Short mmCIF file of C-alpha atoms in Angstrom, two decimals:
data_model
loop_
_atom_site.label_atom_id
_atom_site.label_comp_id
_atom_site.label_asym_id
_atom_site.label_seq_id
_atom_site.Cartn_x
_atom_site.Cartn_y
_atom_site.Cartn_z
CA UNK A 1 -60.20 18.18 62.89
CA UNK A 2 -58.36 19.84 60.31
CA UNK A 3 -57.11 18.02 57.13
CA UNK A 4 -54.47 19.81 55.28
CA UNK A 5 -54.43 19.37 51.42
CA UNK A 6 -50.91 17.81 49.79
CA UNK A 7 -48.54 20.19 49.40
CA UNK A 8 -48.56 20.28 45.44
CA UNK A 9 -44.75 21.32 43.82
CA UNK A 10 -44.89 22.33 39.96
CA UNK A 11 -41.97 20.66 38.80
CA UNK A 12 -40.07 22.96 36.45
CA UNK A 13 -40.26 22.34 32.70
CA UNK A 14 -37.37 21.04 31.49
CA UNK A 15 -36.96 22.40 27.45
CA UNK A 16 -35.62 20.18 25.30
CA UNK A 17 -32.25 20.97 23.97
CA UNK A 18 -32.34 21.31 20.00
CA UNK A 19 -29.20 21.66 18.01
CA UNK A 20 -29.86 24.37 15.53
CA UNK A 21 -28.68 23.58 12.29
CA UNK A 22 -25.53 25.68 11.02
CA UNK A 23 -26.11 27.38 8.00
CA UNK A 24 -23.74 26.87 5.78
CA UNK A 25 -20.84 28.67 4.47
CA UNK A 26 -21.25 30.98 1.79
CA UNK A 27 -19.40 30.34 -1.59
CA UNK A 28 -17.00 33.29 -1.01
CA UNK A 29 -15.64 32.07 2.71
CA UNK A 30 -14.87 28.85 0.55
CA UNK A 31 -13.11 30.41 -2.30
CA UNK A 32 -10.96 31.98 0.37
CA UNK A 33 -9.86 29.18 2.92
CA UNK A 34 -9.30 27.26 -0.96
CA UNK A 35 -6.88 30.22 -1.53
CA UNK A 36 -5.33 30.45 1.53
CA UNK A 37 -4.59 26.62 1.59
CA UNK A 38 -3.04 26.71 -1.98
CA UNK A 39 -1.04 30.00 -1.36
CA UNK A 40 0.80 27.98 1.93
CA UNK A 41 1.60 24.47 -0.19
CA UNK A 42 2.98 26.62 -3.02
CA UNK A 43 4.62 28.66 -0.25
CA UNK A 44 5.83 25.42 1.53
CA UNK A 45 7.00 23.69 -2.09
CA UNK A 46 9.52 26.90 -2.75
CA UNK A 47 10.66 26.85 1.00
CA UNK A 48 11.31 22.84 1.09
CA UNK A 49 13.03 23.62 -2.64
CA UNK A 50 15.26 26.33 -1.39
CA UNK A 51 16.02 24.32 1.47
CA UNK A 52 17.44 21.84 -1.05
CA UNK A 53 19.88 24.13 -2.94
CA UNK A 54 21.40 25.63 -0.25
CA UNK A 55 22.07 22.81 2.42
CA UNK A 56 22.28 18.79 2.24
CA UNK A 57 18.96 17.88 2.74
CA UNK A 58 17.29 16.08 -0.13
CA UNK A 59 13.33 16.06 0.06
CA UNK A 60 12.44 15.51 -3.96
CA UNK A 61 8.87 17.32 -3.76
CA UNK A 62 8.50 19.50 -1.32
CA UNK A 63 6.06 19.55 1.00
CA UNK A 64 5.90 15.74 0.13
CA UNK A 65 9.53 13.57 0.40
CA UNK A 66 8.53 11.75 -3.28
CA UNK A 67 9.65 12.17 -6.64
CA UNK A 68 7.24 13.05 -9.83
CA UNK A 69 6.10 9.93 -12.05
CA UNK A 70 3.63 10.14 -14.90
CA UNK A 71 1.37 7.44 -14.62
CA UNK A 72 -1.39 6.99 -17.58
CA UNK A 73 -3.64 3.94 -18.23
CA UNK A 74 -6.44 2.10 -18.71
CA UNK A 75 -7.38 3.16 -14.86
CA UNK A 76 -7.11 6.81 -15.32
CA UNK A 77 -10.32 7.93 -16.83
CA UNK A 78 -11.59 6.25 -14.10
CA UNK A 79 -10.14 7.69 -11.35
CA UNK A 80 -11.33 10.87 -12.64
CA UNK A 81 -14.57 9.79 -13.12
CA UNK A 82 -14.89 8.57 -9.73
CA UNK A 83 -13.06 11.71 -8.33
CA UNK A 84 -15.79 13.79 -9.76
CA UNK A 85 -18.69 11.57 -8.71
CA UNK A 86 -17.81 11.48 -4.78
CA UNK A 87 -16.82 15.53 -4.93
CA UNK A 88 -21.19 15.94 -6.45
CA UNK A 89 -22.87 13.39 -4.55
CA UNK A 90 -20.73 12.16 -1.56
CA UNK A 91 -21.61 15.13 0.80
CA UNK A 92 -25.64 14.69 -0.60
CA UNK A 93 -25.33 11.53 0.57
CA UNK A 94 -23.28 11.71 3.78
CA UNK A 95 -26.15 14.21 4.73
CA UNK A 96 -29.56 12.44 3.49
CA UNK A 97 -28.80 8.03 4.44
CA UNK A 98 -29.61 6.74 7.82
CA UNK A 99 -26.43 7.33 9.73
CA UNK A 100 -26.10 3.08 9.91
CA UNK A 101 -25.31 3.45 6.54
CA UNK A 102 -22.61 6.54 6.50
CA UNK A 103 -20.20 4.42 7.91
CA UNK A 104 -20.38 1.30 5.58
CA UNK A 105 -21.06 3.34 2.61
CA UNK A 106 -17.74 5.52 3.81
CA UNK A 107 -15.83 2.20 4.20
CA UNK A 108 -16.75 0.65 0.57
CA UNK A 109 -16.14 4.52 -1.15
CA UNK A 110 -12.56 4.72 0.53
CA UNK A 111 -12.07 1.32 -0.71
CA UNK A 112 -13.03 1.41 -4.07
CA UNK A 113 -11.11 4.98 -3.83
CA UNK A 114 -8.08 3.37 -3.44
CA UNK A 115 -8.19 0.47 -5.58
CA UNK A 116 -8.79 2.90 -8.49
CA UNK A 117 -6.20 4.64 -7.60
CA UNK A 118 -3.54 1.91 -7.07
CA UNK A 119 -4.56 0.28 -10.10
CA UNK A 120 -3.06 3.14 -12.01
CA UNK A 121 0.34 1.47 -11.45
CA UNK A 122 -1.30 -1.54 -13.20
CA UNK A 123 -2.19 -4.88 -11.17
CA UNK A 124 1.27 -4.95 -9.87
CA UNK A 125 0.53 -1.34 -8.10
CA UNK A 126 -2.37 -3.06 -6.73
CA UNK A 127 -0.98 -6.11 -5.49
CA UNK A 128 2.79 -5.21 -5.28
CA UNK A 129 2.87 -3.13 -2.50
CA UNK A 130 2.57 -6.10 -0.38
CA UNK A 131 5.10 -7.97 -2.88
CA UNK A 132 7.56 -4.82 -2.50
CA UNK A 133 7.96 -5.63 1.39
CA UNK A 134 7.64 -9.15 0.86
CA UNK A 135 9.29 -9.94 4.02
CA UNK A 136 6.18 -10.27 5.57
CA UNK A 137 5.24 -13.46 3.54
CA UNK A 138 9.11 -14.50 3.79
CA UNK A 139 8.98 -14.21 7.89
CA UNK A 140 4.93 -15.65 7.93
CA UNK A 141 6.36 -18.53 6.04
CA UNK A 142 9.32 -19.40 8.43
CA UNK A 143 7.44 -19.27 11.50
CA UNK A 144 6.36 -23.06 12.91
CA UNK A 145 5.74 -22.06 16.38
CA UNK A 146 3.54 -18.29 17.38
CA UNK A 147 4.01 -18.50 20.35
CA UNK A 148 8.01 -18.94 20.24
CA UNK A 149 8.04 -16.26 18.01
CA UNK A 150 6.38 -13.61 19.68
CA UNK A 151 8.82 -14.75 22.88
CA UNK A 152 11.95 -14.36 20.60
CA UNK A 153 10.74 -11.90 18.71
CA UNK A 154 11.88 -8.48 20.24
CA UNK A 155 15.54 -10.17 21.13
CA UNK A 156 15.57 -11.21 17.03
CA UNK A 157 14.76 -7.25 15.90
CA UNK A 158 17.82 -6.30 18.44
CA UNK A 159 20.33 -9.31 16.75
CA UNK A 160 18.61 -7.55 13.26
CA UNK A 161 17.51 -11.66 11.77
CA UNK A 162 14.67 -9.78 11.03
CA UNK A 163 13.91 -8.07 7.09
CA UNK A 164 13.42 -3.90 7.98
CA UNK A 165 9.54 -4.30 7.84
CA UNK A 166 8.88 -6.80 10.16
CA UNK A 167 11.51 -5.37 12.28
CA UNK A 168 10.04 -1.95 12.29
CA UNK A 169 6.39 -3.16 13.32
CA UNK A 170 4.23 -4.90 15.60
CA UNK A 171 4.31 -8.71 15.06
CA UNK A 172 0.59 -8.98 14.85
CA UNK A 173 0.36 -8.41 10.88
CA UNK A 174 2.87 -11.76 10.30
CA UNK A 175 0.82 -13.73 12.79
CA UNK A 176 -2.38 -12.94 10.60
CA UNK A 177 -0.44 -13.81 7.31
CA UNK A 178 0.56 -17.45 9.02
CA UNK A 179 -3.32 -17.71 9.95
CA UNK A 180 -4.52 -17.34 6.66
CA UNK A 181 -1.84 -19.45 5.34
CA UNK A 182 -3.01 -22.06 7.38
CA UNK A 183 -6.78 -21.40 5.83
CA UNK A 184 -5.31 -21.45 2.19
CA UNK A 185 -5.72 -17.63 1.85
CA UNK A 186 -2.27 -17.33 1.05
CA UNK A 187 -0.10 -14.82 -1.01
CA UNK A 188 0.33 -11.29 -2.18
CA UNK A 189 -3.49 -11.16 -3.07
CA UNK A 190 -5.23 -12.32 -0.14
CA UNK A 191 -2.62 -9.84 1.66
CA UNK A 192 -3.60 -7.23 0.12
CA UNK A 193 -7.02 -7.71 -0.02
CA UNK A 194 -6.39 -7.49 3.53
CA UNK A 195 -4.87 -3.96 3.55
CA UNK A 196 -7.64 -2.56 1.43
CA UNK A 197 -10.63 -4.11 3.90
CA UNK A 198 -8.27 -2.92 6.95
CA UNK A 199 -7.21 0.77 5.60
CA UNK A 200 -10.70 0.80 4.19
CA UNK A 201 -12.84 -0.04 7.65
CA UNK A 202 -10.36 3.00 9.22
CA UNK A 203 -12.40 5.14 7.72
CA UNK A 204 -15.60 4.36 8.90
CA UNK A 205 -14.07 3.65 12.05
CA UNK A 206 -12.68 7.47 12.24
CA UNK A 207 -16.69 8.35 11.77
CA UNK A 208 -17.94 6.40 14.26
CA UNK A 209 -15.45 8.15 16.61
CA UNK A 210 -15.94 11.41 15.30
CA UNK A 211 -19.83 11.27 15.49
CA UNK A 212 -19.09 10.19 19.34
CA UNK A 213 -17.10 13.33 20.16
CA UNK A 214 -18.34 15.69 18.02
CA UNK A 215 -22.09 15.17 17.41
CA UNK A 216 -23.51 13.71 13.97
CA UNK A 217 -23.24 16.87 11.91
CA UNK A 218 -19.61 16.95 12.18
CA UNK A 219 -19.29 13.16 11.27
CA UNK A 220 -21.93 13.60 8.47
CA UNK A 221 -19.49 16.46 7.18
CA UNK A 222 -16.30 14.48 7.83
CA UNK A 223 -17.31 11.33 5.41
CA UNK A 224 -16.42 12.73 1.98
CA UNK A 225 -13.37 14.08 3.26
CA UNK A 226 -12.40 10.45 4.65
CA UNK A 227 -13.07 9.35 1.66
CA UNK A 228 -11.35 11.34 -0.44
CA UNK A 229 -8.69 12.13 1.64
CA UNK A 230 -4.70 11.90 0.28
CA UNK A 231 -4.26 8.34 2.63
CA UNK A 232 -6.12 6.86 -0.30
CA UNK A 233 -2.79 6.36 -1.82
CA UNK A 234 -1.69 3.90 0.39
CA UNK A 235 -4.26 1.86 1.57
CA UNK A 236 -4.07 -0.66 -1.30
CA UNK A 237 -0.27 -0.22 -1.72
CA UNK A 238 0.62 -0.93 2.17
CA UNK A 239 0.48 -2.99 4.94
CA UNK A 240 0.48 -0.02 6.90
CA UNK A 241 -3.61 0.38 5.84
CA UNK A 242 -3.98 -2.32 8.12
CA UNK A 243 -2.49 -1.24 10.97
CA UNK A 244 -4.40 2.22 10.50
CA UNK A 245 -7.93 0.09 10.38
CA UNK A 246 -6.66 -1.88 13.95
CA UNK A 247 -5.73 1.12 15.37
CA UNK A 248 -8.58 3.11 14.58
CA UNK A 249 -11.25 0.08 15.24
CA UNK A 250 -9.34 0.34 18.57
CA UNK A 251 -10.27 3.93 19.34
#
């Protein structure tokens, strides 16, 4: 009798798939995309300027629909400072710490970012913002039922009972006001404090995301510019931060 050996298959090798590491850009290519990205806001400013001499649109300062303001104190030097410190080390940093970390430490930067900042307007830039649209406080205080507000509330923004804020977003935001009301966490601080920690945790939200679509390198690379990014201006001035950090914690 004949016995027939196993038939023996070589499974293929399978080679590991190693992202190469980009090297990075010279000084020059910088220098240039720098240049070109000046050259189209000055562009833009003279365009959005023209456009306000010759028709009836007003948009104060071009590309940005503001007006100038000096603002000089205590907080300045400090916003400098920090400016200066997350432009040397933030991208070291971003690149070096366990990535558990570039999230957090992207959260707290953007934070303290913004607090800076705001605080440039004094502590009523800090805490005002939330003051200046007071009619979330105003409506948080009125409500006694949630749940008969949230059923009245889209037939109250068509009779226009409501202030333009609450009118113009979701209801969610007064509901968390009441809440911490209810806990003693109440007025313009507390709210605010809220805005920061919500506008804040967008941030490190946006990384998280990033790092799932695009790989770790691009997240890693996207952290100082979160941080440092021109929203900074209105995450401690703005209930709107916390709609950005609920939105984005959403995504």
């Amino acid at each position: 009798m004949t016995t027939m050996a196993p038939l023996q298959v070589d499974e293929p090798a399978v080679a590991e798939a190693h992202e190469e590491p980009r090297p990075p850009p010279r000084p020059i290519t910088l220098a240039l995309a720098l240049l070109v990205w000046v050259a189209l806001i000055v562009v833009v400013h003279f365009w959005g300027v023209r456009l306000t001499e010759t028709t009836h649109i007003s948009i104060g300062v071009p590309p940005l629909h503001s007006g100038w303001r000096t603002r000089v104190n205590w907080a300045t030097p400090g916003a400098f400072a920090f400016g200066a410190i997350g432009v040397a080390t933030l991208a070291r940093l971003a690149r070096r710490l366990p990535w558990r970390v570039v999230p957090l430490m992207t959260v707290i930067s953007a934070g303290l970012w913004s607090v800076i900042l705001a605080a440039n307007d004094g502590i009523d830039g800090l805490i005002g913002g939330v003051g200046r649209r007071g009619d979330y406080l105003t409506v948080s205080q009125r409500i006694t039922s949630p749940h008969s507000f949230l059923d009245h509330f889209a037939a109250t923004v068509r009779a226009h009972r409501f202030p333009v804020h609450t009118s113009g977003h979701p209801p969610g935001f007064v509901l968390v006001l009441r809440l911490m009301r209810q806990l003693g966490l109440e007025g313009s601080g507390w709210a605010t404090a809220l805005c920061i920690v919500g506008g804040a945790a967008a941030f490190g939200f946006v990384a998280i995301t990033v790092r799932d679509v695009a790989g770790d390198a691009a997240a890693r690379a996207a952290a100082p510019f979160l941080v440092l990014s021109p929203a900074a201006i209105w995450i401690a001035t703005t209930p709107d931060a916390f709609f950005a950090g609920v939105g984005a914690a959403a995504v």
